[in-house]
Amino acid sequence: DSKKIPLKFKGSLYGALLGDCTGAPYEGDKLQEGDKTTLKRYFDKLEGPMFKSPKKSYTDDTAQTKCVLKCLITNKGIEQKFLATEFVKEYFTDPNRGYGRGTVAVLTKLRQTKAVDPLRPAQESFGGNGSHGNGAAMRITPVALFCYNKSEKLKDMVVQCSLVTHANALSVNGAILQALAVQYCVNREPEEFKNDDLLDYLTEEIKQLEEAVDEFGLKSEKVYGKKLDDIRTLLKKENPSIDDLMNKLGNSPAAVNSVPTALYCFLRAHGQPFKGIDSSNPMRRTLEYAITLGGDTDTIASMAGSICGALYGEEVISENILAHCEGFEEIKSMAGELYNASQ
Ligand code: 8NA
Ligand code: MG
Ligand code: MG
């Protein structure tokens, strides 16, 4: 039903913002089983009757997502020089958003060279290997939404968007995986959604991707297919330990150790309440669970929230909690503009 699509655009972008803002205070932490109660109180308070408090700041994840939104709204596509210039403007106006050091180096070079060759600095980073960080995946929601009704364009647009800062197949494939999950969910209703269907779909897509030799001039490694198998194994367990999760999926800013983790959090949380995570709301379960895994909490929660919001739409996100997030009004109006641009 086409009336639902704009609500899903909002849901997905709000989920991404919310995960970033609520996860950021815990970034780098190692949480224990008992911290689940603390997190529940934290969310209860944010969701409860409005109280005055300092806004929860967003980080690099949202800062760059806004640049991608602006690029798509203005150009109806990815213009790499435009995007590079937006990333540079954003970073040098507001550098204290927790950017990764590789990305800072790339943005510094892009600024020095006025982005004449917008792909070069990314190719030169990390001794010519390119960054394998999750920075390409953390900002990809707008591209997935823009392509919701043009799947044939999705992969190319994700690649173009990623290569401006992340010239590494692990990073690019992570961004593709995240975008495919979001796009799949925008086009499904919660009642018909099945974990195994999404996993089967992604497994098939990733297989093709990881078998494509040097398609983008990047050396591919077959790692995401294995991660999807690990997700299946973990979902069969009722309450896998954090150690088990970390051994299989991880929680670091490397794309392979965070994109599949975010997908797993969404899949674990979407159906029903489970041990220690008892909210009746799927978005809350997704975010609370993602944050309890520690590590790169803002980014894992943001990516998981984006998938969840794409499936359920904005109605699963309380206005109260969004009012605590820096940048909400701006994201709200850009969500509408992105929908118009996608038509
Ligand atoms: P990036 O490109 O700097 O990559 C992130 C990190 O991964 C780098 O700082 C390196 O430590 C490592 N790395 C990436 N590629 C390579 C390589 N080829 N060889 C060796 N090491 C490598 O930044 P990004 O934009 O990908 O990062 C995004 C993440 O950074 C997000 O999670 C964001 O929120 C932020 N961040 C995360 C943490 C954290 O989890 N503890 C802390 C601060 C900032
Ligand atoms: Mg961040
Ligand atoms: Mg992060």
Short mmCIF file of C-alpha atoms in Angstrom, two decimals, residues 60-177:
data_model
loop_
_atom_site.label_atom_id
_atom_site.label_comp_id
_atom_site.label_asym_id
_atom_site.label_seq_id
_atom_site.Cartn_x
_atom_site.Cartn_y
_atom_site.Cartn_z
CA ASP A 60 29.26 11.12 12.65
CA ASP A 61 26.66 8.51 11.65
CA THR A 62 23.87 11.09 11.45
CA ALA A 63 26.14 13.95 10.33
CA GLN A 64 27.08 11.93 7.22
CA THR A 65 23.55 10.58 6.72
CA LYS A 66 22.39 14.19 6.43
CA CYS A 67 25.01 14.82 3.71
CA VAL A 68 23.77 11.78 1.76
CA LEU A 69 20.18 13.00 2.16
CA LYS A 70 21.12 16.41 0.83
CA CYS A 71 22.94 14.85 -2.13
CA LEU A 72 19.96 12.68 -3.11
CA ILE A 73 17.40 15.44 -2.61
CA THR A 74 19.43 17.91 -4.68
CA ASN A 75 20.73 15.63 -7.44
CA LYS A 76 18.31 12.67 -7.45
CA GLY A 77 21.38 10.48 -7.46
CA ILE A 78 24.90 10.21 -6.07
CA GLU A 79 27.20 12.92 -7.39
CA GLN A 80 30.54 12.02 -5.88
CA LYS A 81 32.11 15.45 -5.98
CA PHE A 82 29.01 17.03 -4.48
CA LEU A 83 28.96 14.38 -1.75
CA ALA A 84 32.68 14.74 -1.01
CA THR A 85 32.22 18.51 -0.68
CA GLU A 86 29.27 18.05 1.69
CA PHE A 87 31.23 15.60 3.86
CA VAL A 88 34.14 18.07 4.02
CA LYS A 89 31.87 21.05 4.85
CA GLU A 90 30.09 19.06 7.53
CA TYR A 91 33.27 17.74 9.14
CA PHE A 92 35.17 21.03 9.20
CA THR A 93 32.15 22.93 10.54
CA ASP A 94 31.53 20.39 13.26
CA PRO A 95 34.50 18.03 13.74
CA ASN A 96 33.72 16.72 17.24
CA ARG A 97 31.26 14.04 16.26
CA GLY A 98 33.42 10.97 16.88
CA TYR A 99 34.68 10.38 13.32
CA GLY A 100 37.06 7.47 12.69
CA ARG A 101 40.70 8.47 12.13
CA GLY A 102 40.80 7.07 8.57
CA THR A 103 37.79 9.14 7.60
CA VAL A 104 39.31 12.26 9.13
CA ALA A 105 42.45 11.74 7.02
CA VAL A 106 40.39 11.26 3.84
CA LEU A 107 38.29 14.36 4.51
CA THR A 108 41.42 16.40 5.20
CA LYS A 109 42.90 15.37 1.83
CA LEU A 110 39.62 16.01 0.05
CA ARG A 111 39.62 19.51 1.47
CA GLN A 112 43.27 20.17 0.50
CA THR A 113 42.66 18.99 -3.07
CA LYS A 114 39.20 20.65 -3.35
CA ALA A 115 37.94 17.17 -4.23
CA VAL A 116 39.20 17.43 -7.83
CA ASP A 117 39.54 13.65 -7.77
CA PRO A 118 36.87 12.73 -5.23
CA LEU A 119 37.85 9.03 -5.05
CA ARG A 120 41.60 9.29 -4.75
CA PRO A 121 42.05 10.11 -1.05
CA ALA A 122 39.91 7.10 -0.08
CA GLN A 123 41.97 4.82 -2.33
CA GLU A 124 45.18 6.03 -0.74
CA SER A 125 44.03 5.58 2.85
CA PHE A 126 45.45 2.84 5.10
CA GLY A 127 48.48 2.40 2.87
CA GLY A 128 46.39 1.92 -0.26
CA ASN A 129 44.08 -0.71 1.25
CA GLY A 130 41.17 1.63 1.83
CA SER A 131 39.16 1.68 5.04
CA HIS A 132 37.26 -1.45 6.05
CA GLY A 133 35.31 0.55 8.65
CA ASN A 134 31.52 0.69 8.97
CA GLY A 135 31.48 4.37 7.94
CA ALA A 136 30.01 3.54 4.52
CA ALA A 137 27.21 1.40 6.00
CA MET A 138 26.32 3.76 8.86
CA ARG A 139 25.17 6.51 6.42
CA ILE A 140 23.49 4.35 3.72
CA THR A 141 19.82 4.49 4.80
CA PRO A 142 18.89 7.37 2.42
CA VAL A 143 20.26 5.43 -0.58
CA ALA A 144 18.30 2.29 0.36
CA LEU A 145 15.11 4.33 0.72
CA PHE A 146 15.65 6.32 -2.47
CA CYS A 147 15.97 3.00 -4.37
CA TYR A 148 13.02 1.31 -2.65
CA ASN A 149 11.20 1.02 -5.99
CA LYS A 150 14.30 0.76 -8.21
CA SER A 151 16.22 -2.26 -6.88
CA GLU A 152 18.27 -2.53 -10.07
CA LYS A 153 20.01 0.75 -9.13
CA LEU A 154 20.66 0.02 -5.48
CA LYS A 155 24.05 -1.68 -5.59
CA ASP A 156 25.66 0.81 -7.96
CA MET A 157 24.43 3.75 -5.94
CA VAL A 158 25.66 2.23 -2.68
CA VAL A 159 29.07 1.64 -4.26
CA GLN A 160 29.26 5.23 -5.53
CA CYS A 161 28.26 6.60 -2.15
CA SER A 162 30.74 4.38 -0.28
CA LEU A 163 33.84 4.92 -2.42
CA VAL A 164 34.09 8.61 -1.54
CA THR A 165 35.57 7.59 1.82
CA HIS A 166 35.78 3.77 1.91
CA ALA A 167 37.66 2.11 -1.00
CA ASN A 168 37.61 -1.40 0.41
CA ALA A 169 35.37 -4.33 -0.58
CA LEU A 170 34.62 -5.26 3.04
CA SER A 171 33.30 -1.81 3.73
CA VAL A 172 31.40 -1.52 0.45
CA ASN A 173 29.85 -4.98 0.75
CA GLY A 174 28.82 -4.17 4.32
CA ALA A 175 27.05 -1.06 3.07
CA ILE A 176 25.34 -3.12 0.35
CA LEU A 177 24.19 -5.69 2.92
#
